Amino acid sequence: MSARFDAAAARLRPVFAEIATGTVEREREHRLPFDEVRALKDAGFGALRVPVEFGGDGLSIAEVAELLVELATADSNLPQIFRGHLAYLEDRLVAEPSAERDAWLTRLGAGEIVGNAWSEVGAGGLGSPTTRATRDGDAWRVDGRKFYTTGSIFADWTDVTAASDDGDVTALVRTDAPGVTIHDDWDGFGQPLTGTGTIVFDGAPSEHVALFGERFRYQTAHYQLVLLAVLAGIAAAVERDAGHEIRSRTRVYSHGLAARVQDDAQIQSVVGEISSIAYTAKQLVRGVASALDAAAATALERDSAADVAANVEAEIRAAQAQVVLSELVPRAATLLFNTLGASATSTTKALDRHWRNARTVASHNPVIYKSRIVGDWSINGTPPPFIWSIGTAESTGITADTEEKS
């Protein structure tokens, strides 16, 4: 890690520690972490990867990933809130040099935050959005409805995918602009405080409209990296809480192996498995982040042999890590209860949040498809898809014939 990482970590770790003190209470009360997001923003969390000359820390993806895991250990909701922001920032970082690119990097370096508004319910999907961006003289306006808008309720801007007469585009819309309504209606049993709800756009003015096909190539792996960091942070929190709860226990079972729970070899064995999962999770995040740094290094050589190879590597490594951690981290969260008594199920402890949050994160970008993609690459050398969509069969281009071949 660099000296810049050390400086950023020293600045942020007290904020992470303060965030951790209120995690259980926020989860129990369903209190959205507006104050915590503001504290992170004020401490420069959103500008970690912004180049120094634009007001940021200039960290690598691997260095940012380390801090994402630490933040997820404190509260798994918070890194996911910044997922869309980090992806938009990455897109600006590797864009061709221009005055517009510099202006956005300056804004992001000054602390402005971007949320996400890509997904739709119903027939529309990525590649066939029902949301539309329409020219209004020299400006643009957006109309439509989005769901899974993670982070946008906390953000200054939201990154919207939309159809237009020029093709599919992404458009930046201010969250406080006229015609923007944001709802906290995400009802998932896990990651409940990510602001993953609905946004309605009614002629909302937008800025920085760009063709979707010009987005940075390794974006899917980059989005997945944030979820992997969340899983790694949850695993670390499970290990932390297992140790704390076990050391605090004074009652033992008569058929146990020691006078103190913490000395019981059976308990130690279970915690050893939890610890091993947490270690593996962090190492996998580091490997994926390193692959993404390599892809970022070739971004201005788009479609060159080196660029294609780096992007395939990043996508496959992210998928492999997803396959492993989607199973292991929820398992670690279940094993936690094997080390404790029934008192551990008390809602005041909220230890169930680890499994709920891990299972919810693992349900993003369903892992069964990633397993198949990795297998096809391993057997046949088939490159992974860099963009995929969800919607009806008509909106995604799936037919009975293609389903039989898949």
mmCIF file of N, CA, C and O in Angstrom, residues 88 91-92 95 100 104 118 133 135 140 142 159-164 166-173 206-216 219:
data_model
loop_
_atom_site.group_PDB
_atom_site.id
_atom_site.type_symbol
_atom_site.label_atom_id
_atom_site.label_comp_id
_atom_site.label_asym_id
_atom_site.label_seq_id
_atom_site.Cartn_x
_atom_site.Cartn_y
_atom_site.Cartn_z
ATOM 1 N N TYR A 88 -19.301 5.346 -11.573
ATOM 2 C CA TYR A 88 -19.339 6.554 -12.393
ATOM 3 C C TYR A 88 -17.988 7.258 -12.370
ATOM 4 O O TYR A 88 -17.493 7.721 -13.406
ATOM 5 N N ASP A 91 -15.642 5.533 -14.667
ATOM 6 C CA ASP A 91 -15.924 5.867 -16.064
ATOM 7 C C ASP A 91 -15.287 7.204 -16.447
ATOM 8 O O ASP A 91 -14.739 7.355 -17.540
ATOM 9 N N ARG A 92 -15.360 8.178 -15.553
ATOM 10 C CA ARG A 92 -14.743 9.485 -15.829
ATOM 11 C C ARG A 92 -13.217 9.385 -15.822
ATOM 12 O O ARG A 92 -12.545 10.042 -16.619
ATOM 13 N N ALA A 95 -11.994 7.966 -19.180
ATOM 14 C CA ALA A 95 -12.510 8.605 -20.388
ATOM 15 C C ALA A 95 -11.387 9.360 -21.096
ATOM 16 O O ALA A 95 -10.360 9.712 -20.498
ATOM 17 N N GLU A 100 -14.809 18.439 -20.205
ATOM 18 C CA GLU A 100 -15.956 17.896 -19.474
ATOM 19 C C GLU A 100 -15.493 16.851 -18.456
ATOM 20 O O GLU A 100 -15.965 16.835 -17.317
ATOM 21 N N TRP A 104 -16.011 17.074 -14.294
ATOM 22 C CA TRP A 104 -16.657 16.080 -13.437
ATOM 23 C C TRP A 104 -15.703 15.558 -12.374
ATOM 24 O O TRP A 104 -16.090 15.345 -11.223
ATOM 25 N N TRP A 118 -30.293 2.387 -12.831
ATOM 26 C CA TRP A 118 -30.237 1.614 -14.066
ATOM 27 C C TRP A 118 -31.411 0.649 -14.220
ATOM 28 O O TRP A 118 -31.916 0.461 -15.328
ATOM 29 N N ALA A 133 -34.702 9.576 -22.476
ATOM 30 C CA ALA A 133 -34.031 10.874 -22.446
ATOM 31 C C ALA A 133 -34.350 11.580 -23.750
ATOM 32 O O ALA A 133 -34.161 11.020 -24.842
ATOM 33 N N ARG A 135 -34.238 15.250 -26.096
ATOM 34 C CA ARG A 135 -33.635 16.571 -26.276
ATOM 35 C C ARG A 135 -34.688 17.660 -26.075
ATOM 36 O O ARG A 135 -35.811 17.553 -26.552
ATOM 37 N N TRP A 140 -31.392 18.292 -22.123
ATOM 38 C CA TRP A 140 -32.049 16.983 -22.133
ATOM 39 C C TRP A 140 -33.009 16.893 -20.954
ATOM 40 O O TRP A 140 -32.789 17.509 -19.917
ATOM 41 N N VAL A 142 -35.451 13.794 -18.766
ATOM 42 C CA VAL A 142 -35.626 12.357 -18.544
ATOM 43 C C VAL A 142 -37.020 12.103 -17.979
ATOM 44 O O VAL A 142 -37.481 12.805 -17.078
ATOM 45 N N ASP A 159 -27.203 8.394 -11.708
ATOM 46 C CA ASP A 159 -26.736 7.962 -13.026
ATOM 47 C C ASP A 159 -27.828 7.095 -13.645
ATOM 48 O O ASP A 159 -28.068 5.972 -13.196
ATOM 49 N N VAL A 160 -28.503 7.609 -14.676
ATOM 50 C CA VAL A 160 -29.717 7.002 -15.218
ATOM 51 C C VAL A 160 -29.442 6.408 -16.597
ATOM 52 O O VAL A 160 -28.854 7.065 -17.460
ATOM 53 N N THR A 161 -29.879 5.174 -16.824
ATOM 54 C CA THR A 161 -29.875 4.624 -18.181
ATOM 55 C C THR A 161 -31.228 4.907 -18.817
ATOM 56 O O THR A 161 -32.280 4.809 -18.166
ATOM 57 N N ALA A 162 -31.204 5.261 -20.102
ATOM 58 C CA ALA A 162 -32.435 5.637 -20.780
ATOM 59 C C ALA A 162 -32.296 5.397 -22.279
ATOM 60 O O ALA A 162 -31.188 5.364 -22.824
ATOM 61 N N ALA A 163 -33.436 5.219 -22.932
ATOM 62 C CA ALA A 163 -33.475 5.168 -24.392
ATOM 63 C C ALA A 163 -33.566 6.597 -24.924
ATOM 64 O O ALA A 163 -34.128 7.483 -24.272
ATOM 65 N N SER A 164 -33.006 6.813 -26.100
ATOM 66 C CA SER A 164 -33.111 8.123 -26.744
ATOM 67 C C SER A 164 -33.123 7.923 -28.252
ATOM 68 O O SER A 164 -32.889 6.808 -28.740
ATOM 69 N N ASP A 166 -30.947 8.802 -30.141
ATOM 70 C CA ASP A 166 -29.561 8.525 -30.535
ATOM 71 C C ASP A 166 -29.105 7.131 -30.117
ATOM 72 O O ASP A 166 -27.980 6.741 -30.390
ATOM 73 N N GLY A 167 -29.985 6.381 -29.436
ATOM 74 C CA GLY A 167 -29.620 5.071 -28.895
ATOM 75 C C GLY A 167 -29.673 5.102 -27.378
ATOM 76 O O GLY A 167 -30.038 6.116 -26.774
ATOM 77 N N ASP A 168 -29.305 3.998 -26.751
ATOM 78 C CA ASP A 168 -29.312 3.942 -25.294
ATOM 79 C C ASP A 168 -28.208 4.835 -24.726
ATOM 80 O O ASP A 168 -27.072 4.823 -25.224
ATOM 81 N N VAL A 169 -28.553 5.581 -23.674
ATOM 82 C CA VAL A 169 -27.631 6.551 -23.110
ATOM 83 C C VAL A 169 -27.600 6.417 -21.589
ATOM 84 O O VAL A 169 -28.444 5.754 -20.982
ATOM 85 N N THR A 170 -26.610 7.056 -21.001
ATOM 86 C CA THR A 170 -26.629 7.316 -19.562
ATOM 87 C C THR A 170 -26.721 8.824 -19.393
ATOM 88 O O THR A 170 -26.132 9.586 -20.178
ATOM 89 N N ALA A 171 -27.482 9.240 -18.379
ATOM 90 C CA ALA A 171 -27.682 10.663 -18.130
ATOM 91 C C ALA A 171 -27.549 10.938 -16.645
ATOM 92 O O ALA A 171 -28.057 10.174 -15.821
ATOM 93 N N LEU A 172 -26.877 12.003 -16.302
ATOM 94 C CA LEU A 172 -26.759 12.424 -14.915
ATOM 95 C C LEU A 172 -27.894 13.392 -14.595
ATOM 96 O O LEU A 172 -28.105 14.366 -15.316
ATOM 97 N N VAL A 173 -28.623 13.099 -13.519
ATOM 98 C CA VAL A 173 -29.741 13.929 -13.086
ATOM 99 C C VAL A 173 -29.522 14.303 -11.626
ATOM 100 O O VAL A 173 -29.225 13.441 -10.802
ATOM 101 N N SER A 206 -31.369 16.963 -17.226
ATOM 102 C CA SER A 206 -30.201 16.105 -17.035
ATOM 103 C C SER A 206 -28.955 16.727 -17.643
ATOM 104 O O SER A 206 -29.023 17.637 -18.477
ATOM 105 N N GLU A 207 -27.811 16.207 -17.220
ATOM 106 C CA GLU A 207 -26.513 16.644 -17.724
ATOM 107 C C GLU A 207 -25.674 15.423 -18.089
ATOM 108 O O GLU A 207 -25.981 14.302 -17.711
ATOM 109 N N HIS A 208 -24.623 15.680 -18.804
ATOM 110 C CA HIS A 208 -23.676 14.645 -19.214
ATOM 111 C C HIS A 208 -24.399 13.412 -19.758
ATOM 112 O O HIS A 208 -24.362 12.326 -19.183
ATOM 113 N N VAL A 209 -25.072 13.592 -20.877
ATOM 114 C CA VAL A 209 -25.721 12.478 -21.568
ATOM 115 C C VAL A 209 -24.691 11.864 -22.513
ATOM 116 O O VAL A 209 -24.083 12.554 -23.326
ATOM 117 N N ALA A 210 -24.478 10.547 -22.395
ATOM 118 C CA ALA A 210 -23.464 9.859 -23.202
ATOM 119 C C ALA A 210 -24.005 8.514 -23.652
ATOM 120 O O ALA A 210 -24.847 7.911 -22.979
ATOM 121 N N LEU A 211 -23.536 8.052 -24.783
ATOM 122 C CA LEU A 211 -23.961 6.745 -25.284
ATOM 123 C C LEU A 211 -23.521 5.655 -24.315
ATOM 124 O O LEU A 211 -22.377 5.635 -23.850
ATOM 125 N N PHE A 212 -24.436 4.747 -24.026
ATOM 126 C CA PHE A 212 -24.133 3.689 -23.077
ATOM 127 C C PHE A 212 -22.958 2.837 -23.554
ATOM 128 O O PHE A 212 -22.137 2.377 -22.746
ATOM 129 N N GLY A 213 -22.867 2.618 -24.847
ATOM 130 C CA GLY A 213 -21.804 1.779 -25.395
ATOM 131 C C GLY A 213 -20.412 2.340 -25.201
ATOM 132 O O GLY A 213 -19.424 1.636 -25.420
ATOM 133 N N GLU A 214 -20.317 3.607 -24.770
ATOM 134 C CA GLU A 214 -19.014 4.226 -24.539
ATOM 135 C C GLU A 214 -18.544 4.072 -23.095
ATOM 136 O O GLU A 214 -17.465 4.537 -22.742
ATOM 137 N N ARG A 215 -19.357 3.419 -22.261
ATOM 138 C CA ARG A 215 -18.964 3.206 -20.870
ATOM 139 C C ARG A 215 -17.706 2.342 -20.786
ATOM 140 O O ARG A 215 -17.392 1.580 -21.701
ATOM 141 N N PHE A 216 -17.024 2.438 -19.673
ATOM 142 C CA PHE A 216 -15.783 1.684 -19.520
ATOM 143 C C PHE A 216 -16.070 0.178 -19.536
ATOM 144 O O PHE A 216 -17.055 -0.295 -18.994
ATOM 145 N N GLN A 219 -16.820 -2.442 -16.428
ATOM 146 C CA GLN A 219 -17.765 -1.944 -15.434
ATOM 147 C C GLN A 219 -18.494 -3.060 -14.671
ATOM 148 O O GLN A 219 -18.732 -2.944 -13.466
#
